[in-house]
mmCIF file with all atom_site columns, C-alpha atoms and ligand atoms in Angstrom:
data_model
loop_
_atom_site.group_PDB
_atom_site.id
_atom_site.type_symbol
_atom_site.label_atom_id
_atom_site.label_alt_id
_atom_site.label_comp_id
_atom_site.label_asym_id
_atom_site.label_entity_id
_atom_site.label_seq_id
_atom_site.pdbx_PDB_ins_code
_atom_site.Cartn_x
_atom_site.Cartn_y
_atom_site.Cartn_z
_atom_site.occupancy
_atom_site.B_iso_or_equiv
_atom_site.pdbx_formal_charge
_atom_site.auth_seq_id
_atom_site.auth_comp_id
_atom_site.auth_asym_id
_atom_site.auth_atom_id
_atom_site.pdbx_PDB_model_num
ATOM   1   C CA . MET A 1 1   ? -10.397 -18.562 -8.893  1.00 0.00 ? 1   MET A CA 1
ATOM   2   C CA . ASP A 1 2   ? -9.742  -15.140 -9.601  1.00 0.00 ? 2   ASP A CA 1
ATOM   3   C CA . LYS A 1 3   ? -8.770  -14.990 -13.619 1.00 0.00 ? 3   LYS A CA 1
ATOM   4   C CA . GLU A 1 4   ? -7.625  -11.151 -13.694 1.00 0.00 ? 4   GLU A CA 1
ATOM   5   C CA . GLN A 1 5   ? -5.116  -11.785 -10.230 1.00 0.00 ? 5   GLN A CA 1
ATOM   6   C CA . ARG A 1 6   ? -1.886  -11.114 -10.670 1.00 0.00 ? 6   ARG A CA 1
ATOM   7   C CA . ILE A 1 7   ? 1.472   -11.818 -8.931  1.00 0.00 ? 7   ILE A CA 1
ATOM   8   C CA . VAL A 1 8   ? 4.590   -10.123 -8.298  1.00 0.00 ? 8   VAL A CA 1
ATOM   9   C CA . LEU A 1 9   ? 6.705   -12.296 -5.748  1.00 0.00 ? 9   LEU A CA 1
ATOM   10  C CA . THR A 1 10  ? 9.370   -10.787 -3.832  1.00 0.00 ? 10  THR A CA 1
ATOM   11  C CA . GLY A 1 11  ? 12.096  -11.719 -0.487  1.00 0.00 ? 11  GLY A CA 1
ATOM   12  C CA . PHE A 1 12  ? 15.363  -12.359 -0.126  1.00 0.00 ? 12  PHE A CA 1
ATOM   13  C CA . MET A 1 13  ? 18.130  -13.872 -2.209  1.00 0.00 ? 13  MET A CA 1
ATOM   14  C CA . GLY A 1 14  ? 18.289  -17.329 -1.730  1.00 0.00 ? 14  GLY A CA 1
ATOM   15  C CA . VAL A 1 15  ? 14.348  -17.922 -0.780  1.00 0.00 ? 15  VAL A CA 1
ATOM   16  C CA . GLY A 1 16  ? 13.210  -19.685 -3.683  1.00 0.00 ? 16  GLY A CA 1
ATOM   17  C CA . LYS A 1 17  ? 11.584  -16.559 -5.711  1.00 0.00 ? 17  LYS A CA 1
ATOM   18  C CA . SER A 1 18  ? 12.442  -18.063 -9.268  1.00 0.00 ? 18  SER A CA 1
ATOM   19  C CA . THR A 1 19  ? 11.190  -21.634 -8.669  1.00 0.00 ? 19  THR A CA 1
ATOM   20  C CA . VAL A 1 20  ? 8.270   -21.472 -6.393  1.00 0.00 ? 20  VAL A CA 1
ATOM   21  C CA . ALA A 1 21  ? 6.931   -18.828 -10.201 1.00 0.00 ? 21  ALA A CA 1
ATOM   22  C CA . ARG A 1 22  ? 7.980   -21.825 -12.260 1.00 0.00 ? 22  ARG A CA 1
ATOM   23  C CA . PHE A 1 23  ? 6.021   -24.273 -9.761  1.00 0.00 ? 23  PHE A CA 1
ATOM   24  C CA . LEU A 1 24  ? 3.056   -21.557 -9.735  1.00 0.00 ? 24  LEU A CA 1
ATOM   25  C CA . ALA A 1 25  ? 2.643   -21.025 -13.185 1.00 0.00 ? 25  ALA A CA 1
ATOM   26  C CA . SER A 1 26  ? 2.446   -24.386 -14.528 1.00 0.00 ? 26  SER A CA 1
ATOM   27  C CA . LEU A 1 27  ? -0.044  -24.649 -11.660 1.00 0.00 ? 27  LEU A CA 1
ATOM   28  C CA . LEU A 1 28  ? -2.359  -21.815 -12.417 1.00 0.00 ? 28  LEU A CA 1
ATOM   29  C CA . LYS A 1 29  ? -1.261  -22.390 -16.593 1.00 0.00 ? 29  LYS A CA 1
ATOM   30  C CA . CYS A 1 30  ? -0.245  -18.502 -16.776 1.00 0.00 ? 30  CYS A CA 1
ATOM   31  C CA . GLU A 1 31  ? 2.572   -16.639 -18.370 1.00 0.00 ? 31  GLU A CA 1
ATOM   32  C CA . ARG A 1 32  ? 5.459   -15.884 -15.297 1.00 0.00 ? 32  ARG A CA 1
ATOM   33  C CA . ILE A 1 33  ? 8.650   -13.578 -16.074 1.00 0.00 ? 33  ILE A CA 1
ATOM   34  C CA . ASP A 1 34  ? 11.282  -14.010 -14.342 1.00 0.00 ? 34  ASP A CA 1
ATOM   35  C CA . LEU A 1 35  ? 13.216  -10.179 -13.876 1.00 0.00 ? 35  LEU A CA 1
ATOM   36  C CA . ASP A 1 36  ? 16.655  -11.112 -13.298 1.00 0.00 ? 36  ASP A CA 1
ATOM   37  C CA . THR A 1 37  ? 16.731  -13.863 -16.353 1.00 0.00 ? 37  THR A CA 1
ATOM   38  C CA . PHE A 1 38  ? 14.883  -10.474 -18.129 1.00 0.00 ? 38  PHE A CA 1
ATOM   39  C CA . ILE A 1 39  ? 17.418  -8.607  -17.200 1.00 0.00 ? 39  ILE A CA 1
ATOM   40  C CA . GLU A 1 40  ? 20.786  -10.846 -17.828 1.00 0.00 ? 40  GLU A CA 1
ATOM   41  C CA . GLN A 1 41  ? 18.068  -11.159 -21.669 1.00 0.00 ? 41  GLN A CA 1
ATOM   42  C CA . SER A 1 42  ? 18.017  -7.455  -23.087 1.00 0.00 ? 42  SER A CA 1
ATOM   43  C CA . GLU A 1 43  ? 21.598  -6.210  -21.518 1.00 0.00 ? 43  GLU A CA 1
ATOM   44  C CA . LYS A 1 44  ? 23.169  -9.557  -23.412 1.00 0.00 ? 44  LYS A CA 1
ATOM   45  C CA . LYS A 1 45  ? 25.258  -9.573  -20.069 1.00 0.00 ? 45  LYS A CA 1
ATOM   46  C CA . THR A 1 46  ? 24.612  -11.638 -16.821 1.00 0.00 ? 46  THR A CA 1
ATOM   47  C CA . ILE A 1 47  ? 23.911  -9.075  -13.347 1.00 0.00 ? 47  ILE A CA 1
ATOM   48  C CA . ALA A 1 48  ? 27.393  -10.784 -12.147 1.00 0.00 ? 48  ALA A CA 1
ATOM   49  C CA . GLU A 1 49  ? 28.619  -8.314  -15.326 1.00 0.00 ? 49  GLU A CA 1
ATOM   50  C CA . ILE A 1 50  ? 26.701  -5.576  -14.579 1.00 0.00 ? 50  ILE A CA 1
ATOM   51  C CA . PHE A 1 51  ? 27.872  -5.000  -11.068 1.00 0.00 ? 51  PHE A CA 1
ATOM   52  C CA . LYS A 1 52  ? 31.079  -5.362  -11.954 1.00 0.00 ? 52  LYS A CA 1
ATOM   53  C CA . THR A 1 53  ? 31.551  -3.018  -14.887 1.00 0.00 ? 53  THR A CA 1
ATOM   54  C CA . GLU A 1 54  ? 28.511  -0.144  -14.384 1.00 0.00 ? 54  GLU A CA 1
ATOM   55  C CA . GLY A 1 55  ? 28.081  -0.521  -10.540 1.00 0.00 ? 55  GLY A CA 1
ATOM   56  C CA . GLU A 1 56  ? 24.937  -0.962  -8.579  1.00 0.00 ? 56  GLU A CA 1
ATOM   57  C CA . ALA A 1 57  ? 23.330  2.749   -8.833  1.00 0.00 ? 57  ALA A CA 1
ATOM   58  C CA . ARG A 1 58  ? 23.181  1.733   -12.983 1.00 0.00 ? 58  ARG A CA 1
ATOM   59  C CA . TYR A 1 59  ? 22.159  -1.778  -12.078 1.00 0.00 ? 59  TYR A CA 1
ATOM   60  C CA . ARG A 1 60  ? 19.025  -0.851  -10.008 1.00 0.00 ? 60  ARG A CA 1
ATOM   61  C CA . GLN A 1 61  ? 18.037  1.723   -13.414 1.00 0.00 ? 61  GLN A CA 1
ATOM   62  C CA . ILE A 1 62  ? 18.439  -0.876  -15.348 1.00 0.00 ? 62  ILE A CA 1
ATOM   63  C CA . GLU A 1 63  ? 16.593  -3.176  -13.113 1.00 0.00 ? 63  GLU A CA 1
ATOM   64  C CA . THR A 1 64  ? 13.493  -0.257  -12.741 1.00 0.00 ? 64  THR A CA 1
ATOM   65  C CA . GLU A 1 65  ? 13.530  0.386   -17.004 1.00 0.00 ? 65  GLU A CA 1
ATOM   66  C CA . ASN A 1 66  ? 13.221  -3.526  -17.037 1.00 0.00 ? 66  ASN A CA 1
ATOM   67  C CA . LEU A 1 67  ? 10.636  -4.024  -15.019 1.00 0.00 ? 67  LEU A CA 1
ATOM   68  C CA . ARG A 1 68  ? 8.518   -1.312  -16.457 1.00 0.00 ? 68  ARG A CA 1
ATOM   69  C CA . ARG A 1 69  ? 8.856   -3.423  -19.747 1.00 0.00 ? 69  ARG A CA 1
ATOM   70  C CA . ILE A 1 70  ? 7.554   -6.104  -17.990 1.00 0.00 ? 70  ILE A CA 1
ATOM   71  C CA . LEU A 1 71  ? 4.703   -4.672  -16.642 1.00 0.00 ? 71  LEU A CA 1
ATOM   72  C CA . SER A 1 72  ? 3.450   -2.464  -19.535 1.00 0.00 ? 72  SER A CA 1
ATOM   73  C CA . ASN A 1 73  ? 3.926   -5.085  -22.859 1.00 0.00 ? 73  ASN A CA 1
ATOM   74  C CA . GLY A 1 74  ? 4.196   -8.227  -20.654 1.00 0.00 ? 74  GLY A CA 1
ATOM   75  C CA . ASN A 1 75  ? 1.110   -10.765 -20.019 1.00 0.00 ? 75  ASN A CA 1
ATOM   76  C CA . ALA A 1 76  ? 2.828   -11.959 -17.819 1.00 0.00 ? 76  ALA A CA 1
ATOM   77  C CA . ARG A 1 77  ? 0.621   -12.906 -14.716 1.00 0.00 ? 77  ARG A CA 1
ATOM   78  C CA . ILE A 1 78  ? 3.518   -14.274 -12.188 1.00 0.00 ? 78  ILE A CA 1
ATOM   79  C CA . ILE A 1 79  ? 6.444   -11.845 -12.090 1.00 0.00 ? 79  ILE A CA 1
ATOM   80  C CA . ALA A 1 80  ? 9.738   -13.495 -9.955  1.00 0.00 ? 80  ALA A CA 1
ATOM   81  C CA . LEU A 1 81  ? 10.974  -9.638  -8.513  1.00 0.00 ? 81  LEU A CA 1
ATOM   82  C CA . GLY A 1 82  ? 15.412  -9.864  -7.414  1.00 0.00 ? 82  GLY A CA 1
ATOM   83  C CA . GLY A 1 83  ? 15.735  -9.585  -3.797  1.00 0.00 ? 83  GLY A CA 1
ATOM   84  C CA . GLY A 1 84  ? 16.606  -5.444  -4.207  1.00 0.00 ? 84  GLY A CA 1
ATOM   85  C CA . ALA A 1 85  ? 13.780  -4.149  -6.877  1.00 0.00 ? 85  ALA A CA 1
ATOM   86  C CA . TRP A 1 86  ? 10.890  -4.407  -4.314  1.00 0.00 ? 86  TRP A CA 1
ATOM   87  C CA . THR A 1 87  ? 12.768  -2.152  -1.953  1.00 0.00 ? 87  THR A CA 1
ATOM   88  C CA . ILE A 1 88  ? 13.350  0.817   -3.925  1.00 0.00 ? 88  ILE A CA 1
ATOM   89  C CA . ALA A 1 89  ? 10.355  3.185   -4.176  1.00 0.00 ? 89  ALA A CA 1
ATOM   90  C CA . GLU A 1 90  ? 9.625   3.561   -7.429  1.00 0.00 ? 90  GLU A CA 1
ATOM   91  C CA . ASN A 1 91  ? 9.428   -0.114  -8.400  1.00 0.00 ? 91  ASN A CA 1
ATOM   92  C CA . ARG A 1 92  ? 6.963   -0.895  -5.670  1.00 0.00 ? 92  ARG A CA 1
ATOM   93  C CA . ARG A 1 93  ? 4.339   2.355   -7.354  1.00 0.00 ? 93  ARG A CA 1
ATOM   94  C CA . LEU A 1 94  ? 5.025   0.995   -10.511 1.00 0.00 ? 94  LEU A CA 1
ATOM   95  C CA . ILE A 1 95  ? 3.511   -2.403  -9.496  1.00 0.00 ? 95  ILE A CA 1
ATOM   96  C CA . LYS A 1 96  ? 1.021   -1.217  -7.083  1.00 0.00 ? 96  LYS A CA 1
ATOM   97  C CA . GLU A 1 97  ? -0.001  1.305   -10.800 1.00 0.00 ? 97  GLU A CA 1
ATOM   98  C CA . ARG A 1 98  ? -0.178  -1.552  -12.619 1.00 0.00 ? 98  ARG A CA 1
ATOM   99  C CA . ASN A 1 99  ? -2.572  -3.738  -9.750  1.00 0.00 ? 99  ASN A CA 1
ATOM   100 C CA . PHE A 1 100 ? -0.070  -6.443  -8.538  1.00 0.00 ? 100 PHE A CA 1
ATOM   101 C CA . THR A 1 101 ? -1.091  -8.092  -5.715  1.00 0.00 ? 101 THR A CA 1
ATOM   102 C CA . THR A 1 102 ? 2.877   -8.736  -4.221  1.00 0.00 ? 102 THR A CA 1
ATOM   103 C CA . VAL A 1 103 ? 4.476   -11.996 -2.413  1.00 0.00 ? 103 VAL A CA 1
ATOM   104 C CA . TRP A 1 104 ? 6.720   -12.044 0.104   1.00 0.00 ? 104 TRP A CA 1
ATOM   105 C CA . LEU A 1 105 ? 8.585   -14.989 0.401   1.00 0.00 ? 105 LEU A CA 1
ATOM   106 C CA . GLU A 1 106 ? 9.528   -14.943 4.652   1.00 0.00 ? 106 GLU A CA 1
ATOM   107 C CA . SER A 1 107 ? 12.031  -16.938 5.903   1.00 0.00 ? 107 SER A CA 1
ATOM   108 C CA . SER A 1 108 ? 14.912  -16.169 8.229   1.00 0.00 ? 108 SER A CA 1
ATOM   109 C CA . PHE A 1 109 ? 18.970  -15.283 7.145   1.00 0.00 ? 109 PHE A CA 1
ATOM   110 C CA . GLU A 1 110 ? 20.167  -18.757 7.764   1.00 0.00 ? 110 GLU A CA 1
ATOM   111 C CA . HIS A 1 111 ? 17.702  -20.911 4.967   1.00 0.00 ? 111 HIS A CA 1
ATOM   112 C CA . CYS A 1 112 ? 18.090  -18.646 2.672   1.00 0.00 ? 112 CYS A CA 1
ATOM   113 C CA . TRP A 1 113 ? 22.041  -18.938 3.067   1.00 0.00 ? 113 TRP A CA 1
ATOM   114 C CA . ARG A 1 114 ? 22.268  -21.742 2.507   1.00 0.00 ? 114 ARG A CA 1
ATOM   115 C CA . ASN A 1 115 ? 20.838  -21.616 -0.931  1.00 0.00 ? 115 ASN A CA 1
ATOM   116 C CA . ILE A 1 116 ? 23.004  -18.997 -1.786  1.00 0.00 ? 116 ILE A CA 1
ATOM   117 C CA . ARG A 1 117 ? 25.608  -21.348 -0.802  1.00 0.00 ? 117 ARG A CA 1
ATOM   118 C CA . LEU A 1 118 ? 24.497  -24.062 -2.780  1.00 0.00 ? 118 LEU A CA 1
ATOM   119 C CA . SER A 1 119 ? 23.462  -21.737 -6.086  1.00 0.00 ? 119 SER A CA 1
ATOM   120 C CA . LYS A 1 120 ? 26.016  -21.815 -8.605  1.00 0.00 ? 120 LYS A CA 1
ATOM   121 C CA . ARG A 1 121 ? 24.804  -17.982 -9.321  1.00 0.00 ? 121 ARG A CA 1
ATOM   122 C CA . GLU A 1 122 ? 26.530  -15.685 -9.031  1.00 0.00 ? 122 GLU A CA 1
ATOM   123 C CA . ARG A 1 123 ? 25.195  -13.288 -7.131  1.00 0.00 ? 123 ARG A CA 1
ATOM   124 C CA . PRO A 1 124 ? 27.491  -9.862  -6.041  1.00 0.00 ? 124 PRO A CA 1
ATOM   125 C CA . LEU A 1 125 ? 25.068  -8.598  -3.148  1.00 0.00 ? 125 LEU A CA 1
ATOM   126 C CA . ALA A 1 126 ? 26.408  -11.854 -1.264  1.00 0.00 ? 126 ALA A CA 1
ATOM   127 C CA . LYS A 1 127 ? 30.138  -12.221 -1.737  1.00 0.00 ? 127 LYS A CA 1
ATOM   128 C CA . ASN A 1 128 ? 30.169  -12.123 2.766   1.00 0.00 ? 128 ASN A CA 1
ATOM   129 C CA . LYS A 1 129 ? 28.281  -13.562 4.652   1.00 0.00 ? 129 LYS A CA 1
ATOM   130 C CA . GLN A 1 130 ? 28.057  -10.938 7.772   1.00 0.00 ? 130 GLN A CA 1
ATOM   131 C CA . HIS A 1 131 ? 27.579  -8.587  4.471   1.00 0.00 ? 131 HIS A CA 1
ATOM   132 C CA . ALA A 1 132 ? 24.548  -10.347 3.623   1.00 0.00 ? 132 ALA A CA 1
ATOM   133 C CA . SER A 1 133 ? 23.137  -11.073 6.855   1.00 0.00 ? 133 SER A CA 1
ATOM   134 C CA . GLN A 1 134 ? 22.920  -6.796  7.317   1.00 0.00 ? 134 GLN A CA 1
ATOM   135 C CA . LEU A 1 135 ? 21.259  -6.643  3.918   1.00 0.00 ? 135 LEU A CA 1
ATOM   136 C CA . PHE A 1 136 ? 18.683  -9.561  5.264   1.00 0.00 ? 136 PHE A CA 1
ATOM   137 C CA . ASP A 1 137 ? 18.170  -7.309  8.281   1.00 0.00 ? 137 ASP A CA 1
ATOM   138 C CA . GLU A 1 138 ? 18.031  -3.456  6.753   1.00 0.00 ? 138 GLU A CA 1
ATOM   139 C CA . ARG A 1 139 ? 15.609  -5.163  3.479   1.00 0.00 ? 139 ARG A CA 1
ATOM   140 C CA . VAL A 1 140 ? 13.119  -7.066  6.353   1.00 0.00 ? 140 VAL A CA 1
ATOM   141 C CA . ARG A 1 141 ? 11.127  -3.548  6.739   1.00 0.00 ? 141 ARG A CA 1
ATOM   142 C CA . PHE A 1 142 ? 10.695  -2.670  2.952   1.00 0.00 ? 142 PHE A CA 1
ATOM   143 C CA . TYR A 1 143 ? 9.300   -6.814  1.802   1.00 0.00 ? 143 TYR A CA 1
ATOM   144 C CA . CYS A 1 144 ? 6.915   -6.257  5.171   1.00 0.00 ? 144 CYS A CA 1
ATOM   145 C CA . LEU A 1 145 ? 5.102   -4.308  3.010   1.00 0.00 ? 145 LEU A CA 1
ATOM   146 C CA . ALA A 1 146 ? 3.905   -6.527  0.916   1.00 0.00 ? 146 ALA A CA 1
ATOM   147 C CA . ASP A 1 147 ? 0.191   -7.724  0.658   1.00 0.00 ? 147 ASP A CA 1
ATOM   148 C CA . TRP A 1 148 ? 0.805   -11.539 1.372   1.00 0.00 ? 148 TRP A CA 1
ATOM   149 C CA . HIS A 1 149 ? 3.323   -12.589 3.407   1.00 0.00 ? 149 HIS A CA 1
ATOM   150 C CA . PHE A 1 150 ? 4.405   -16.858 3.235   1.00 0.00 ? 150 PHE A CA 1
ATOM   151 C CA . ILE A 1 151 ? 6.207   -17.589 6.208   1.00 0.00 ? 151 ILE A CA 1
ATOM   152 C CA . ILE A 1 152 ? 9.298   -20.711 3.816   1.00 0.00 ? 152 ILE A CA 1
ATOM   153 C CA . LYS A 1 153 ? 9.561   -23.280 6.714   1.00 0.00 ? 153 LYS A CA 1
ATOM   154 C CA . PRO A 1 154 ? 13.161  -24.807 5.685   1.00 0.00 ? 154 PRO A CA 1
ATOM   155 C CA . ASP A 1 155 ? 11.022  -28.230 5.255   1.00 0.00 ? 155 ASP A CA 1
ATOM   156 C CA . LEU A 1 156 ? 8.972   -27.309 2.506   1.00 0.00 ? 156 LEU A CA 1
ATOM   157 C CA . THR A 1 157 ? 9.347   -28.291 -0.945  1.00 0.00 ? 157 THR A CA 1
ATOM   158 C CA . SER A 1 158 ? 8.983   -24.915 -3.910  1.00 0.00 ? 158 SER A CA 1
ATOM   159 C CA . PHE A 1 159 ? 6.204   -26.903 -5.102  1.00 0.00 ? 159 PHE A CA 1
ATOM   160 C CA . GLU A 1 160 ? 3.724   -26.709 -2.432  1.00 0.00 ? 160 GLU A CA 1
ATOM   161 C CA . ILE A 1 161 ? 4.746   -23.282 -1.422  1.00 0.00 ? 161 ILE A CA 1
ATOM   162 C CA . ALA A 1 162 ? 3.519   -22.471 -4.749  1.00 0.00 ? 162 ALA A CA 1
ATOM   163 C CA . LYS A 1 163 ? 0.869   -25.007 -3.931  1.00 0.00 ? 163 LYS A CA 1
ATOM   164 C CA . LYS A 1 164 ? -0.269  -22.856 -0.925  1.00 0.00 ? 164 LYS A CA 1
ATOM   165 C CA . ILE A 1 165 ? 0.272   -19.356 -2.442  1.00 0.00 ? 165 ILE A CA 1
ATOM   166 C CA . ALA A 1 166 ? -2.379  -20.902 -5.453  1.00 0.00 ? 166 ALA A CA 1
ATOM   167 C CA . GLU A 1 167 ? -4.902  -22.060 -3.404  1.00 0.00 ? 167 GLU A CA 1
ATOM   168 C CA . GLU A 1 168 ? -4.855  -18.704 -0.677  1.00 0.00 ? 168 GLU A CA 1
ATOM   169 C CA . VAL A 1 169 ? -4.692  -16.373 -3.460  1.00 0.00 ? 169 VAL A CA 1
ATOM   170 C CA . PHE A 1 170 ? -5.471  -17.612 -6.101  1.00 0.00 ? 170 PHE A CA 1
ATOM   171 C CA . SER A 1 171 ? -8.419  -19.414 -4.096  1.00 0.00 ? 171 SER A CA 1
ATOM   172 C CA . MET A 1 172 ? -7.409  -22.487 -6.365  1.00 0.00 ? 172 MET A CA 1
ATOM   173 C CA . LYS A 1 173 ? -8.991  -26.276 -4.680  1.00 0.00 ? 173 LYS A CA 1
ATOM   174 C CA . PHE A 1 174 ? -6.332  -29.768 -5.182  1.00 0.00 ? 174 PHE A CA 1
ATOM   175 C CA . ASP A 1 175 ? -7.534  -32.803 -4.197  1.00 0.00 ? 175 ASP A CA 1
HETATM 176 C C1 . S3P B 2 .   ? 19.257  -8.448  -5.254  1.00 0.00 ? 201 S3P B C1 1
HETATM 177 C C2 . S3P B 2 .   ? 19.208  -10.522 -5.711  1.00 0.00 ? 201 S3P B C2 1
HETATM 178 C C3 . S3P B 2 .   ? 19.865  -10.507 -7.129  1.00 0.00 ? 201 S3P B C3 1
HETATM 179 C C4 . S3P B 2 .   ? 19.681  -10.053 -8.761  1.00 0.00 ? 201 S3P B C4 1
HETATM 180 C C5 . S3P B 2 .   ? 20.855  -8.996  -8.311  1.00 0.00 ? 201 S3P B C5 1
HETATM 181 C C6 . S3P B 2 .   ? 21.196  -8.149  -6.812  1.00 0.00 ? 201 S3P B C6 1
HETATM 182 C C7 . S3P B 2 .   ? 19.781  -7.958  -4.528  1.00 0.00 ? 201 S3P B C7 1
HETATM 183 O O1 . S3P B 2 .   ? 18.363  -11.521 -7.295  1.00 0.00 ? 201 S3P B O1 1
HETATM 184 O O2 . S3P B 2 .   ? 18.697  -9.056  -8.830  1.00 0.00 ? 201 S3P B O2 1
HETATM 185 O O3 . S3P B 2 .   ? 21.527  -9.687  -7.742  1.00 0.00 ? 201 S3P B O3 1
HETATM 186 O O4 . S3P B 2 .   ? 19.612  -7.376  -4.658  1.00 0.00 ? 201 S3P B O4 1
HETATM 187 O O5 . S3P B 2 .   ? 19.440  -8.818  -3.185  1.00 0.00 ? 201 S3P B O5 1
HETATM 188 P P1 . S3P B 2 .   ? 17.762  -12.940 -6.225  1.00 0.00 ? 201 S3P B P1 1
HETATM 189 O O6 . S3P B 2 .   ? 17.231  -12.064 -4.828  1.00 0.00 ? 201 S3P B O6 1
HETATM 190 O O7 . S3P B 2 .   ? 17.125  -13.659 -7.558  1.00 0.00 ? 201 S3P B O7 1
HETATM 191 O O8 . S3P B 2 .   ? 19.132  -13.316 -6.023  1.00 0.00 ? 201 S3P B O8 1
#
């Protein structure tokens, strides 16, 4: 196993980045950080509240500030990004500068949308299916820039996806 390898997980809302990151960290026995949770704790507001009171442009600045803090201070080897973070050039630059490998959890829009509908989390950019679908299409060209692409088949559990990443990216062996 490559002890130095550190990864960020990217992909559209609802693809399962946070859950996969949790399983992966437990398989690798390492620290992980969820960027959205980190932002909510450091800002003492939910992401939905930040969007409502300060707007998306300010949210993106806050997101970049927090990502920078995590990348420079944290010991985390696994970071789950929010769905928009990787689409921002400055964030991609910071991630590469810190030598993180980026893994895109790639799936269909319908799969993400189903999970978004089932989730209790309020997602300001996924209130409307048509808008979310357009965002999905616009973002594919950024997600494509990730180092690894993992196709998420709907029948795979988050644990199975984490295991596949551990095997392929971290060269771990399971019986
Ligand atoms: C966003 C995705 C969200 C969160 C914020 C913006 C986006 O994270 O960061 O609502 O722009 O796609 P999840 O991908 O975890 O839902």
